[in-house]
Amino acid sequence: MVQKDFQRLTTDNGQQHYTQTPNTTIYDQPTASKYLIKKMKRSNITTSLASSLLTFLLLLLPLLKSVSAVTDERPNFQIFQSRAKHHFTRAGEKVEGEEELRKVILGWYAIPGAEEYQICHQCVGRIDESTGRINEPEDGVAQAGRIQTVSIHFQCGGHPCLVLPAAPLGFNHFHLRYKKGGEWSLWSTVRNYNVGEIGPMEHQEL
């Protein structure tokens, strides 16, 4: 038989017994003591589990903050090299059909801890400049631009870089994001370069 609960302990003629409540069974003192001990042990186990869970959550909190800090952070896209060249074949001739295109080299300062980079080329309107997030595409409308993944091992002058073999003349727009701890950051603010004359290019605010 299982005792559901004990309400109170009373004394009658020097003998201890438990007052019976509805749907309960009266036990003698040894049995009642065993029941109370068992109940206390269960309570201690529950308290121990709750304490362990709280400790685990407290240890996990810094990690969650770290991940959040990465995913909510907009990178500082510092470009140190931006240059336009003609696209030549190995024989030194201009690539046929690409006379009005330019080879663009874009180099930026490495971001500490970055595991990988992505450049979004010509993504104006695709990326929200105020938040650094991708705008949801409208039904049936293709998203602007192209996202290219750049390995941290692909470098120009010891820094990560991207080489576009056939960039169009006129303004070219670039956003950057990086991966850290397996999580992608937000996109940077846009960098604008007017591709035309051969040589270095300067960022222009539009």
mmCIF file of N, CA, C and O in Angstrom, residues 3 5-6 18 27-46:
data_model
loop_
_atom_site.group_PDB
_atom_site.id
_atom_site.type_symbol
_atom_site.label_atom_id
_atom_site.label_comp_id
_atom_site.label_asym_id
_atom_site.label_seq_id
_atom_site.Cartn_x
_atom_site.Cartn_y
_atom_site.Cartn_z
ATOM 1 N N GLN A 3 1.326 5.274 0.799
ATOM 2 C CA GLN A 3 0.833 6.436 1.532
ATOM 3 C C GLN A 3 0.946 7.659 0.646
ATOM 4 O O GLN A 3 2.024 7.959 0.130
ATOM 5 N N ASP A 5 -0.018 10.971 1.522
ATOM 6 C CA ASP A 5 0.439 12.169 2.202
ATOM 7 C C ASP A 5 0.186 12.031 3.706
ATOM 8 O O ASP A 5 -0.668 11.254 4.122
ATOM 9 N N PHE A 6 0.920 12.774 4.547
ATOM 10 C CA PHE A 6 0.695 12.872 5.972
ATOM 11 C C PHE A 6 0.413 14.319 6.299
ATOM 12 O O PHE A 6 1.193 15.206 5.943
ATOM 13 N N TYR A 18 -0.492 8.998 12.979
ATOM 14 C CA TYR A 18 -0.793 10.023 11.980
ATOM 15 C C TYR A 18 -2.280 10.093 11.743
ATOM 16 O O TYR A 18 -2.949 9.069 11.603
ATOM 17 N N TYR A 27 -0.396 4.529 8.994
ATOM 18 C CA TYR A 27 0.725 3.628 9.189
ATOM 19 C C TYR A 27 1.203 3.738 10.622
ATOM 20 O O TYR A 27 1.017 4.762 11.289
ATOM 21 N N ASP A 28 1.878 2.705 11.107
ATOM 22 C CA ASP A 28 2.494 2.820 12.410
ATOM 23 C C ASP A 28 3.748 3.685 12.282
ATOM 24 O O ASP A 28 4.189 4.015 11.194
ATOM 25 N N GLN A 29 4.346 4.035 13.421
ATOM 26 C CA GLN A 29 5.441 5.002 13.402
ATOM 27 C C GLN A 29 6.651 4.554 12.584
ATOM 28 O O GLN A 29 7.185 5.335 11.808
ATOM 29 N N PRO A 30 7.146 3.327 12.688
ATOM 30 C CA PRO A 30 8.314 2.935 11.879
ATOM 31 C C PRO A 30 8.058 3.076 10.387
ATOM 32 O O PRO A 30 8.906 3.545 9.639
ATOM 33 N N THR A 31 6.882 2.643 9.948
ATOM 34 C CA THR A 31 6.567 2.741 8.518
ATOM 35 C C THR A 31 6.478 4.194 8.092
ATOM 36 O O THR A 31 6.973 4.583 7.021
ATOM 37 N N ALA A 32 5.845 5.020 8.926
ATOM 38 C CA ALA A 32 5.724 6.438 8.606
ATOM 39 C C ALA A 32 7.091 7.101 8.546
ATOM 40 O O ALA A 32 7.360 7.940 7.681
ATOM 41 N N SER A 33 7.984 6.728 9.444
ATOM 42 C CA SER A 33 9.327 7.314 9.445
ATOM 43 C C SER A 33 10.064 6.971 8.158
ATOM 44 O O SER A 33 10.737 7.815 7.560
ATOM 45 N N LYS A 34 9.943 5.705 7.733
ATOM 46 C CA LYS A 34 10.590 5.299 6.482
ATOM 47 C C LYS A 34 10.042 6.110 5.313
ATOM 48 O O LYS A 34 10.763 6.511 4.408
ATOM 49 N N TYR A 35 8.725 6.329 5.331
ATOM 50 C CA TYR A 35 8.091 7.087 4.244
ATOM 51 C C TYR A 35 8.619 8.516 4.203
ATOM 52 O O TYR A 35 8.966 9.049 3.143
ATOM 53 N N LEU A 36 8.717 9.152 5.393
ATOM 54 C CA LEU A 36 9.185 10.522 5.455
ATOM 55 C C LEU A 36 10.634 10.633 5.001
ATOM 56 O O LEU A 36 11.023 11.572 4.300
ATOM 57 N N ILE A 37 11.461 9.653 5.395
ATOM 58 C CA ILE A 37 12.870 9.655 4.965
ATOM 59 C C ILE A 37 12.972 9.533 3.455
ATOM 60 O O ILE A 37 13.740 10.234 2.795
ATOM 61 N N LYS A 38 12.151 8.639 2.907
ATOM 62 C CA LYS A 38 12.154 8.440 1.453
ATOM 63 C C LYS A 38 11.723 9.716 0.739
ATOM 64 O O LYS A 38 12.280 10.111 -0.289
ATOM 65 N N LYS A 39 10.707 10.377 1.316
ATOM 66 C CA LYS A 39 10.203 11.611 0.708
ATOM 67 C C LYS A 39 11.254 12.705 0.766
ATOM 68 O O LYS A 39 11.446 13.473 -0.184
ATOM 69 N N MET A 40 11.991 12.782 1.885
ATOM 70 C CA MET A 40 13.044 13.783 2.012
ATOM 71 C C MET A 40 14.166 13.532 1.016
ATOM 72 O O MET A 40 14.738 14.453 0.443
ATOM 73 N N LYS A 41 14.507 12.247 0.801
ATOM 74 C CA LYS A 41 15.550 11.911 -0.166
ATOM 75 C C LYS A 41 15.153 12.359 -1.565
ATOM 76 O O LYS A 41 15.944 12.900 -2.321
ATOM 77 N N ARG A 42 13.865 12.129 -1.899
ATOM 78 C CA ARG A 42 13.390 12.563 -3.210
ATOM 79 C C ARG A 42 13.479 14.078 -3.343
ATOM 80 O O ARG A 42 13.845 14.619 -4.387
ATOM 81 N N SER A 43 13.137 14.777 -2.275
ATOM 82 C CA SER A 43 13.210 16.238 -2.297
ATOM 83 C C SER A 43 14.644 16.710 -2.481
ATOM 84 O O SER A 43 14.927 17.646 -3.220
ATOM 85 N N ASN A 44 15.594 16.032 -1.807
ATOM 86 C CA ASN A 44 17.002 16.385 -1.930
ATOM 87 C C ASN A 44 17.503 16.154 -3.345
ATOM 88 O O ASN A 44 18.292 16.932 -3.885
ATOM 89 N N ILE A 45 17.060 15.044 -3.969
ATOM 90 C CA ILE A 45 17.462 14.740 -5.349
ATOM 91 C C ILE A 45 16.948 15.823 -6.284
ATOM 92 O O ILE A 45 17.665 16.304 -7.176
ATOM 93 N N THR A 46 15.670 16.227 -6.091
ATOM 94 C CA THR A 46 15.087 17.272 -6.938
ATOM 95 C C THR A 46 15.855 18.572 -6.781
ATOM 96 O O THR A 46 16.154 19.267 -7.760
#
